[in-house]
Short mmCIF file of C-alpha atoms and ligand atoms in Angstrom, two decimals:
data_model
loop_
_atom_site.label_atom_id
_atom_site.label_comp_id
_atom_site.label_asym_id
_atom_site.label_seq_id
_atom_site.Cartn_x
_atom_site.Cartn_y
_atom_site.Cartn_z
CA UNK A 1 128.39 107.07 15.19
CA UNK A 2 131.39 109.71 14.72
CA UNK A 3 134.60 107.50 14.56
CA UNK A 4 138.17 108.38 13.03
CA UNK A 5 139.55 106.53 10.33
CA UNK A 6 143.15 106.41 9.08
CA UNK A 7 142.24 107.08 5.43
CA UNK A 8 145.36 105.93 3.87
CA UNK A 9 149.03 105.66 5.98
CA UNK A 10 150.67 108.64 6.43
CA UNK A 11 151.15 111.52 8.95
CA UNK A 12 148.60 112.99 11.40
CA UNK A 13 146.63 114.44 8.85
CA UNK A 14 145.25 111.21 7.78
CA UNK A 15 142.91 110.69 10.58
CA UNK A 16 139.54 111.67 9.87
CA UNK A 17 136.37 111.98 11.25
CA UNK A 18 133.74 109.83 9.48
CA UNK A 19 130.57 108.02 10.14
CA UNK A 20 130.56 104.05 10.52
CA UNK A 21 127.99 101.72 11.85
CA UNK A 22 127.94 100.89 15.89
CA UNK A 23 130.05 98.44 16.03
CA UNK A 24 127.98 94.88 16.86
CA UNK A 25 129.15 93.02 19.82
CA UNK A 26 129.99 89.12 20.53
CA UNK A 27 128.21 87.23 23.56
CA UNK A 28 130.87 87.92 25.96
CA UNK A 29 131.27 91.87 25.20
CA UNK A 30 129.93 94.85 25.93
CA UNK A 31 129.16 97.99 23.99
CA UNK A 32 130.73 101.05 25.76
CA UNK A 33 129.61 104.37 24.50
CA UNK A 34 132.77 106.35 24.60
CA UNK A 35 133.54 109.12 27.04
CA UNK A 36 137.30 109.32 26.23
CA UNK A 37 140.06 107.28 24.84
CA UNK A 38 143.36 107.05 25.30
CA UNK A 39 146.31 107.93 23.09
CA UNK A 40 149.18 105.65 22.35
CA UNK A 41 152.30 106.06 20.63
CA UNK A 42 151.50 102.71 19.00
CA UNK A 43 148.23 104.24 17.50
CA UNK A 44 151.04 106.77 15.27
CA UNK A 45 152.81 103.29 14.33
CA UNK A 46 149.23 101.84 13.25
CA UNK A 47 148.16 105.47 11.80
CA UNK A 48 151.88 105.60 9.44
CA UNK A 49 151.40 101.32 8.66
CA UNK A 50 153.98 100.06 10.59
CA UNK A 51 151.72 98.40 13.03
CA UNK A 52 148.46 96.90 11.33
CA UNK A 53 145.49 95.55 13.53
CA UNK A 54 145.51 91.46 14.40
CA UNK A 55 143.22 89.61 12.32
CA UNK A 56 139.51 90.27 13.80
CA UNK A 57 140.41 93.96 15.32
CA UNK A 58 138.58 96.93 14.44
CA UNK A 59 140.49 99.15 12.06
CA UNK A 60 139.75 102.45 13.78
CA UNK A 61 142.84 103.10 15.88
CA UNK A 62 142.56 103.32 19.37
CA UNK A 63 143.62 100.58 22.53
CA UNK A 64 141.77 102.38 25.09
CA UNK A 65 138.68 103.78 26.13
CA UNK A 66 136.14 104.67 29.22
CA UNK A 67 132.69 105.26 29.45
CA UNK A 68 129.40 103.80 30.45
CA UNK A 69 128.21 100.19 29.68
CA UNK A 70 125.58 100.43 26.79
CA UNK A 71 124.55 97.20 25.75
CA UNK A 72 125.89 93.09 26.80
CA UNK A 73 126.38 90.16 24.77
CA UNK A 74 124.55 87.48 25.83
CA UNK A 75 127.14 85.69 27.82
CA UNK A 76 128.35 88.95 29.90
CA UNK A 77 126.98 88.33 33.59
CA UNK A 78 129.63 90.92 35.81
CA UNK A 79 128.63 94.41 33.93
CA UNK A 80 125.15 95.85 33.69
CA UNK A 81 123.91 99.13 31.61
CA UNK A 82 124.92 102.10 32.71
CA UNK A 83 128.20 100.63 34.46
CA UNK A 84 131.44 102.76 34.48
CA UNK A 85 134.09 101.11 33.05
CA UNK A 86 137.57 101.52 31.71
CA UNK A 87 138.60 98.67 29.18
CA UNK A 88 142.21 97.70 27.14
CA UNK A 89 140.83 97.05 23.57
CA UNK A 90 142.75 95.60 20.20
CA UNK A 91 141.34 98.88 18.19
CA UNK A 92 138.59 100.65 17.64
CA UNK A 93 138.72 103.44 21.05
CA UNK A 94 139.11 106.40 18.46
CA UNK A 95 134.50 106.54 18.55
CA UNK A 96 131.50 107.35 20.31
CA UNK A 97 131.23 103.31 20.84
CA UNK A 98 133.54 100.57 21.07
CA UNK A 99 132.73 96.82 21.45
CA UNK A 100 135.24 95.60 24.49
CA UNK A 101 135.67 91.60 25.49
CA UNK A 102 133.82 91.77 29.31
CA UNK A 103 136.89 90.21 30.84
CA UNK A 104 139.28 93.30 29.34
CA UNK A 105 136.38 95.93 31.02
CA UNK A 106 137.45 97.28 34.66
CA UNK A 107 135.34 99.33 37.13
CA UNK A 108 136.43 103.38 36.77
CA UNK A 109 137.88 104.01 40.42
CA UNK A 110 136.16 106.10 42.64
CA UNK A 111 138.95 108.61 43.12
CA UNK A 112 139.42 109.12 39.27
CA UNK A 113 136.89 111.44 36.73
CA UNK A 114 136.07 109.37 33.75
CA UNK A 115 137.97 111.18 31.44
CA UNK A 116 141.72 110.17 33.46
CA UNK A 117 140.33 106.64 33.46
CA UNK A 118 140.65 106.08 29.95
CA UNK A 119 144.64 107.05 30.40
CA UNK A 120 144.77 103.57 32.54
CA UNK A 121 144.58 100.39 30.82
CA UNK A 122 147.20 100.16 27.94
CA UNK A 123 149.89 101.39 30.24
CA UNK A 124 148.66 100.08 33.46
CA UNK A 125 148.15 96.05 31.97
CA UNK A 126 151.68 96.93 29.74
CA UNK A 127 153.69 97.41 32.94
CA UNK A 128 152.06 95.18 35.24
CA UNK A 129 152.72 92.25 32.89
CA UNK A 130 155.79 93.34 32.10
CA UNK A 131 157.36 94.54 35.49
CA UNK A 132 155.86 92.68 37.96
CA UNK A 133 154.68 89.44 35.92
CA UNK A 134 157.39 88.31 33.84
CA UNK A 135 159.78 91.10 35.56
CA UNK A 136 159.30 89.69 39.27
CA UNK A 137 160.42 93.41 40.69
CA UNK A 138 160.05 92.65 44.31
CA UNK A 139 159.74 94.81 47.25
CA UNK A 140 163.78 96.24 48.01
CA UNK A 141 164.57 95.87 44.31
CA UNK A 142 166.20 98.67 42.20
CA UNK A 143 164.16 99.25 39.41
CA UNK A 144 164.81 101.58 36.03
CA UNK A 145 162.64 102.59 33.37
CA UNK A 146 163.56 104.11 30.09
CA UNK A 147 161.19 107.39 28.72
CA UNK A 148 160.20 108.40 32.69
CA UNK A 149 158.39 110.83 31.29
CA UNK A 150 155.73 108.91 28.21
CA UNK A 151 152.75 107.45 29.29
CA UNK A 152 154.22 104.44 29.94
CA UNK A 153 156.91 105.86 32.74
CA UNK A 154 154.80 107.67 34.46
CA UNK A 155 152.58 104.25 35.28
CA UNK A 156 156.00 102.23 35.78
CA UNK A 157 157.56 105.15 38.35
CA UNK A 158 154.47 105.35 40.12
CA UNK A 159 153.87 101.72 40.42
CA UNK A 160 157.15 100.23 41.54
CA UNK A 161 157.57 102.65 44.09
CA UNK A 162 154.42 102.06 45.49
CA UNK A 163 155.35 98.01 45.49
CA UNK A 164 158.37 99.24 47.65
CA UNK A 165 161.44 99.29 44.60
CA UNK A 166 164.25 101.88 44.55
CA UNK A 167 163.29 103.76 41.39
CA UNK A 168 164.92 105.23 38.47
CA UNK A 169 164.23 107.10 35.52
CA UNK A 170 166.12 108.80 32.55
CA UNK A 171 164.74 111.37 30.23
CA UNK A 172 165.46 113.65 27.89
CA UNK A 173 165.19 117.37 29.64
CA UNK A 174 165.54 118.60 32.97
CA UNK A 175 161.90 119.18 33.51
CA UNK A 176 161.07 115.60 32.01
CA UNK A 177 163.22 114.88 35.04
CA UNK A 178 161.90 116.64 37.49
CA UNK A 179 158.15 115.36 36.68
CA UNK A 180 159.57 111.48 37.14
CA UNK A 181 161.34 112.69 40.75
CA UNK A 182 157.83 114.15 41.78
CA UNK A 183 156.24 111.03 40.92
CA UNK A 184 158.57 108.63 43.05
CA UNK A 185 162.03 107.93 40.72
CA UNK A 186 164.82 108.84 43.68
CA UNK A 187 166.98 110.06 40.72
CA UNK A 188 165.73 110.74 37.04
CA UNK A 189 168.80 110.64 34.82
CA UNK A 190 169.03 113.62 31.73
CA UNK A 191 170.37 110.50 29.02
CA UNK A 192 171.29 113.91 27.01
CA UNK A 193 174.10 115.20 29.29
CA UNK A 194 174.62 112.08 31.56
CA UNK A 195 175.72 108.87 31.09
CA UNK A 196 172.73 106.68 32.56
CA UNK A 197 175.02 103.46 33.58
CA UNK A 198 177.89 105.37 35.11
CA UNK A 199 175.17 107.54 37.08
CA UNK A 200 173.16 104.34 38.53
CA UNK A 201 176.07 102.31 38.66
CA UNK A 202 177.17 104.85 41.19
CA UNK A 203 173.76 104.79 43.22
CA UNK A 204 173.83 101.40 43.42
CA UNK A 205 177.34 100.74 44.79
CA UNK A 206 178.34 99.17 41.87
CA UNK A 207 175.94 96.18 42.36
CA UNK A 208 173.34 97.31 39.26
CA UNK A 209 169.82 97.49 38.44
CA UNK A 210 167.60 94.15 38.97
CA UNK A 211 164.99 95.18 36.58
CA UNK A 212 164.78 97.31 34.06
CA UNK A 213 161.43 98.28 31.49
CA UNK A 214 162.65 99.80 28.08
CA UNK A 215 161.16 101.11 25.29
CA UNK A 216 164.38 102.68 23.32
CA UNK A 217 166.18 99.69 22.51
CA UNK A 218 169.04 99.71 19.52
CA UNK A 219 172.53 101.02 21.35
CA UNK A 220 170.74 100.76 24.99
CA UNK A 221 170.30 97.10 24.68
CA UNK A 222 173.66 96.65 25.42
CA UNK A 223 173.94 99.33 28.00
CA UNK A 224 171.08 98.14 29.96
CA UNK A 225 172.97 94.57 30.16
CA UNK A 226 176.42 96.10 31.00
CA UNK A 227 174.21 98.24 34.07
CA UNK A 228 171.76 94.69 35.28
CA UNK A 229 172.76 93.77 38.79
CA UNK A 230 173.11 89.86 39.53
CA UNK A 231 170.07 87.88 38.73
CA UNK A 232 168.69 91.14 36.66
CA UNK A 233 165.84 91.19 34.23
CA UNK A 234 165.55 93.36 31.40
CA UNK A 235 161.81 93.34 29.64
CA UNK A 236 161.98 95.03 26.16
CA UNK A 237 158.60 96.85 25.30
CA UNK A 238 159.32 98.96 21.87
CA UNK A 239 162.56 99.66 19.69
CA UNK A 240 162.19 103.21 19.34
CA UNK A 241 165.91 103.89 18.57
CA UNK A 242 166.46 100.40 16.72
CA UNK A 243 165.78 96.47 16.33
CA UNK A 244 168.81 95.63 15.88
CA UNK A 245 171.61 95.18 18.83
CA UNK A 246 174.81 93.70 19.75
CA UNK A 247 176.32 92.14 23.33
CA UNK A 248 178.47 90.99 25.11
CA UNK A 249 176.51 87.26 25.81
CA UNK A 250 179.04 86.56 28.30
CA UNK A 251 177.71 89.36 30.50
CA UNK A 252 173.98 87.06 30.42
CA UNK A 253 176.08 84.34 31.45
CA UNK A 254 178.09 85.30 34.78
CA UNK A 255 175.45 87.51 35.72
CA UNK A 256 172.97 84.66 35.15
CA UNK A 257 170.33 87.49 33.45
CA UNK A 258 167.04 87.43 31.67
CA UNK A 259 165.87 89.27 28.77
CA UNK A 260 162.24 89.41 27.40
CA UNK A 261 160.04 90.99 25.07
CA UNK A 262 156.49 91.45 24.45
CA UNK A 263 153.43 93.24 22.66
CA UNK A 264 150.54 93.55 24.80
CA UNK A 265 148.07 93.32 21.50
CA UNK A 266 148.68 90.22 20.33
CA UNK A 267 147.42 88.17 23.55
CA UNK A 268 144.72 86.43 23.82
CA UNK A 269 141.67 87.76 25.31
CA UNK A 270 142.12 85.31 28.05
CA UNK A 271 145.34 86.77 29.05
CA UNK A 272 144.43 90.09 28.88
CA UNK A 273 141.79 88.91 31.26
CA UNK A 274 143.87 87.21 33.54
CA UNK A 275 146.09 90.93 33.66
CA UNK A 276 142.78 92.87 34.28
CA UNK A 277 141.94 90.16 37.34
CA UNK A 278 145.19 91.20 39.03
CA UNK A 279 145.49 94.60 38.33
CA UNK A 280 142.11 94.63 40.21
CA UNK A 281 143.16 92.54 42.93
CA UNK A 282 146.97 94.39 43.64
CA UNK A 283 146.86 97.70 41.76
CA UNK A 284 142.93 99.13 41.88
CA UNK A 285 143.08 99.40 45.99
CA UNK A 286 146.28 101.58 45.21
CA UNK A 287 144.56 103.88 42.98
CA UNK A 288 141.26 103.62 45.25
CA UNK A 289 144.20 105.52 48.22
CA UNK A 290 145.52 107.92 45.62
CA UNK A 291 149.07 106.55 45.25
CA UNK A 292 148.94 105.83 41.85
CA UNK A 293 147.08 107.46 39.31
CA UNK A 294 146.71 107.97 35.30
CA UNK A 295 149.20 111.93 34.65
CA UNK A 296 146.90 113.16 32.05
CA UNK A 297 149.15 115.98 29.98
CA UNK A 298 146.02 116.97 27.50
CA UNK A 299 142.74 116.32 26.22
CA UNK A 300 141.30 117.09 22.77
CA UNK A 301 138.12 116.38 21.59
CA UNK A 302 137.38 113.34 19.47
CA UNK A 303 137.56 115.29 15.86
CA UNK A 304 141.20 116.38 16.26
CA UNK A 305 142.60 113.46 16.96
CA UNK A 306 145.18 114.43 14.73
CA UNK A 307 146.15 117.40 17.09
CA UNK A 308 146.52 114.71 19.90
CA UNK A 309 149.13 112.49 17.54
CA UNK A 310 150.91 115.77 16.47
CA UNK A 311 151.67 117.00 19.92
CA UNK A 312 152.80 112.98 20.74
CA UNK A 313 154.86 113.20 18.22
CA UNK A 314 156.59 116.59 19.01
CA UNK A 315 157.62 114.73 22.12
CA UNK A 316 156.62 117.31 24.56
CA UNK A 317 154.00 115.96 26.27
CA UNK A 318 154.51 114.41 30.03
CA UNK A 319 152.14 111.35 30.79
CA UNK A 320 149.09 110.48 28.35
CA UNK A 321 147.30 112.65 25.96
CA UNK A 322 143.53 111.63 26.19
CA UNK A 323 140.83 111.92 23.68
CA UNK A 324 136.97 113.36 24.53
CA UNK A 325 133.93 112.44 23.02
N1 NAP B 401 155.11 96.09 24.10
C1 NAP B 401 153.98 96.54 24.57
O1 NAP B 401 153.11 95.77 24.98
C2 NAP B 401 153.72 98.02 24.59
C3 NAP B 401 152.50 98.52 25.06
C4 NAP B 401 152.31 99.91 25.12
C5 NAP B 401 153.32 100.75 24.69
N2 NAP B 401 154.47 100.23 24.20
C6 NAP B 401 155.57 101.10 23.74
O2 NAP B 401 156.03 101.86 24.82
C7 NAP B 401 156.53 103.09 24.34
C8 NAP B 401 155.93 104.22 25.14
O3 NAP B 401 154.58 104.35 24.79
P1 NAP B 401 153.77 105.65 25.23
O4 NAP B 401 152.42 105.53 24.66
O5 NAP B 401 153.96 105.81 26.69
O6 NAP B 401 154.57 106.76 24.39
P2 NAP B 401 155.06 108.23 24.66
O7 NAP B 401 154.32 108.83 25.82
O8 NAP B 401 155.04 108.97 23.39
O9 NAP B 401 156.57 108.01 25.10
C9 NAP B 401 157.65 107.75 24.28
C10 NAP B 401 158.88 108.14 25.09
O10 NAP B 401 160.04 107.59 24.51
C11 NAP B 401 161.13 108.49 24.69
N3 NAP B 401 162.00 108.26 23.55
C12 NAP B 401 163.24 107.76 23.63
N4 NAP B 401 163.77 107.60 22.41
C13 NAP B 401 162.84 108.00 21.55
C14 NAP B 401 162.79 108.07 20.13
N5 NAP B 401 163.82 107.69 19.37
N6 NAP B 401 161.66 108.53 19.56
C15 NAP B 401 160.58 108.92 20.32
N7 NAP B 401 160.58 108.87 21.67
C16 NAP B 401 161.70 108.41 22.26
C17 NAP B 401 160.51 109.88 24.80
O11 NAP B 401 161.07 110.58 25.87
P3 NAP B 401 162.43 111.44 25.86
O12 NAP B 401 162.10 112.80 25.35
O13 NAP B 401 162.78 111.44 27.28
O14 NAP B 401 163.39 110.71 24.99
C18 NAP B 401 159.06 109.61 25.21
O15 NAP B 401 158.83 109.92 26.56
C19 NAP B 401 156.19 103.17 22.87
O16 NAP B 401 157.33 102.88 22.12
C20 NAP B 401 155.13 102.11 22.70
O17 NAP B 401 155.13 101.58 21.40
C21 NAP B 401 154.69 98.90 24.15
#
């Protein structure tokens, strides 16, 4: 099969085409042969060797993919050849197949082509676990997320809104705004000529945000405390800006807050499993009535993958960039 390989670390050029065996599967996988894949902006961290594969994981970048069922493991009793599927994988999406644990594999919705299915799962089990799992955003809750615009805010507007929050975005131009207000954020913020906490601070009466999803981190860390409401819950995704923070702790205190941090990757396949279960159960029907659904900016075909990381990386891009085989 045609897969891409990151050659040595370095920029986009790095990723090449090359031919490597079909990859053999466990008893409780499937083989999927490949009919897009998603890109991630943790695929660039893996692609410059910031952000290796866990022990076990395919090397070939690549956390996403859709495409028909090819082949089971032994064990695998819910999928059958020739089933559509979308699945979150640890690496490995950047090929014509990709071995994906059957728990981590989830039927492509009827109302989506099979090509926008493979911009689901890395976004879609990142912000359910994070937002509504360990974030508890609740129905009447305010609710802001950091980059509106990246794959990851698009999912995040689209879904809290739809679970009945008061949503808000910031971003870094006026039409990155206005894409998050036409998904559901009642006011995108411009972080370049507006200060985010004074803006929602305003929109909220004074009381704050009760949950807030962000991937910038450094200086904001201490801005997204100052702006939690009462109660408030701040879930930490990525440190694009920085890793390292200061605060005022006695803000956590009186305000009785919660902060928490994750990577998606390094959970168990159980977990993951236990994510795709309720995304199937809560989110699928949504996306089965057209309220939410994968904002697919590009495509390029499988062989220029590195096209797909250079336009990520030019930060232009509004919702996911998606791979074709
Ligand atoms: N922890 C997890 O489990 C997990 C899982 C998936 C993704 N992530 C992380 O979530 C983030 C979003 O992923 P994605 O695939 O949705 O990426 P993406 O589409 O490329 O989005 C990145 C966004 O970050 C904003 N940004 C702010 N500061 C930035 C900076 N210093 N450099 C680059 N961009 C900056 C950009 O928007 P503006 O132009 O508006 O600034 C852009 O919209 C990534 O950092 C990724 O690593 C974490």
């Amino acid at each position: 099969m045609i897969a891409i390989a990151i050659g040595r670390p370095g920029g986009p050029e790095v990723l090449q085409p090359v031919e490597l065996p079909v990859p053999p599967i466990r008893p409780r996988e499937v083989l999927i042969r490949v009919a897009a894949a998603g890109v991630n902006r943790p695929d660039l961290m893996q692609r410059e060797g910031t952000y290796p594969p866990p022990p076990g994981a395919s090397d070939v970048p690549g956390l996403e993919v859709s495409g028909c069922v090819a082949a089971c493991g032994a064990e695998v009793e819910r999928w059958r050849e020739g089933d559509r599927v979308c699945a979150l994988v640890s690496g490995g999406g950047y090929a014509e197949y990709c071995a994906a644990p059957d728990v981590q594999c989830l039927p492509v919705p009827s109302t989506l082509d099979v090509v926008s299915a493979a911009g689901v799962p890395e976004t879609f089990f990142t912000v359910w676990t994070n937002v509504f799992e360990r974030g508890r955003l609740r129905d009447g809750e305010s609710f802001l997320v950091h980059g509106g615009s990246s794959g990851i805010g698009t999912t995040a507007i689209q879904m809290a809104r739809a679970f009945g929050a008061r949503v808000f975005a910031t971003a870094g131009n006026e039409e990155k705004c206005a894409a998050c207000e036409r998904l559901g954020a009642e006011r995108a913020v411009n972080y370049k000529i507006e200060d985010f906490g004074a803006v929602l601070m305003g929109l909220t009466d004074g009381r704050g945000i009760d949950v807030i999803l962000d991937m910038v981190g450094g200086a904001y860390f201490s801005r997204n405390v100052d702006l939690l409401a009462l109660e408030g819950r701040l879930l930490q995704i990525a440190v694009l800006q920085g890793a390292r923070a200061e605060i005022n702790l006695v803000r956590l205190l009186r305000q009785r807050l919660t902060v928490a941090g994750s990577t998606l990757r390094s959970r168990t396949v159980a977990e993951k499993g236990a994510i795709a279960s309720a995304l199937e159960r809560m989110v699928w029907p949504l996306v089965e009535e057209r309220r939410i659904r994968p904002v697919i900016h590009t495509t390029f075909p499988l062989t220029a993958a590195a096209d797909a990381h250079r336009l990520m990386e030019s930060g232009t891009h509004i919702g996911k960039i998606v791979l074709t085989v």
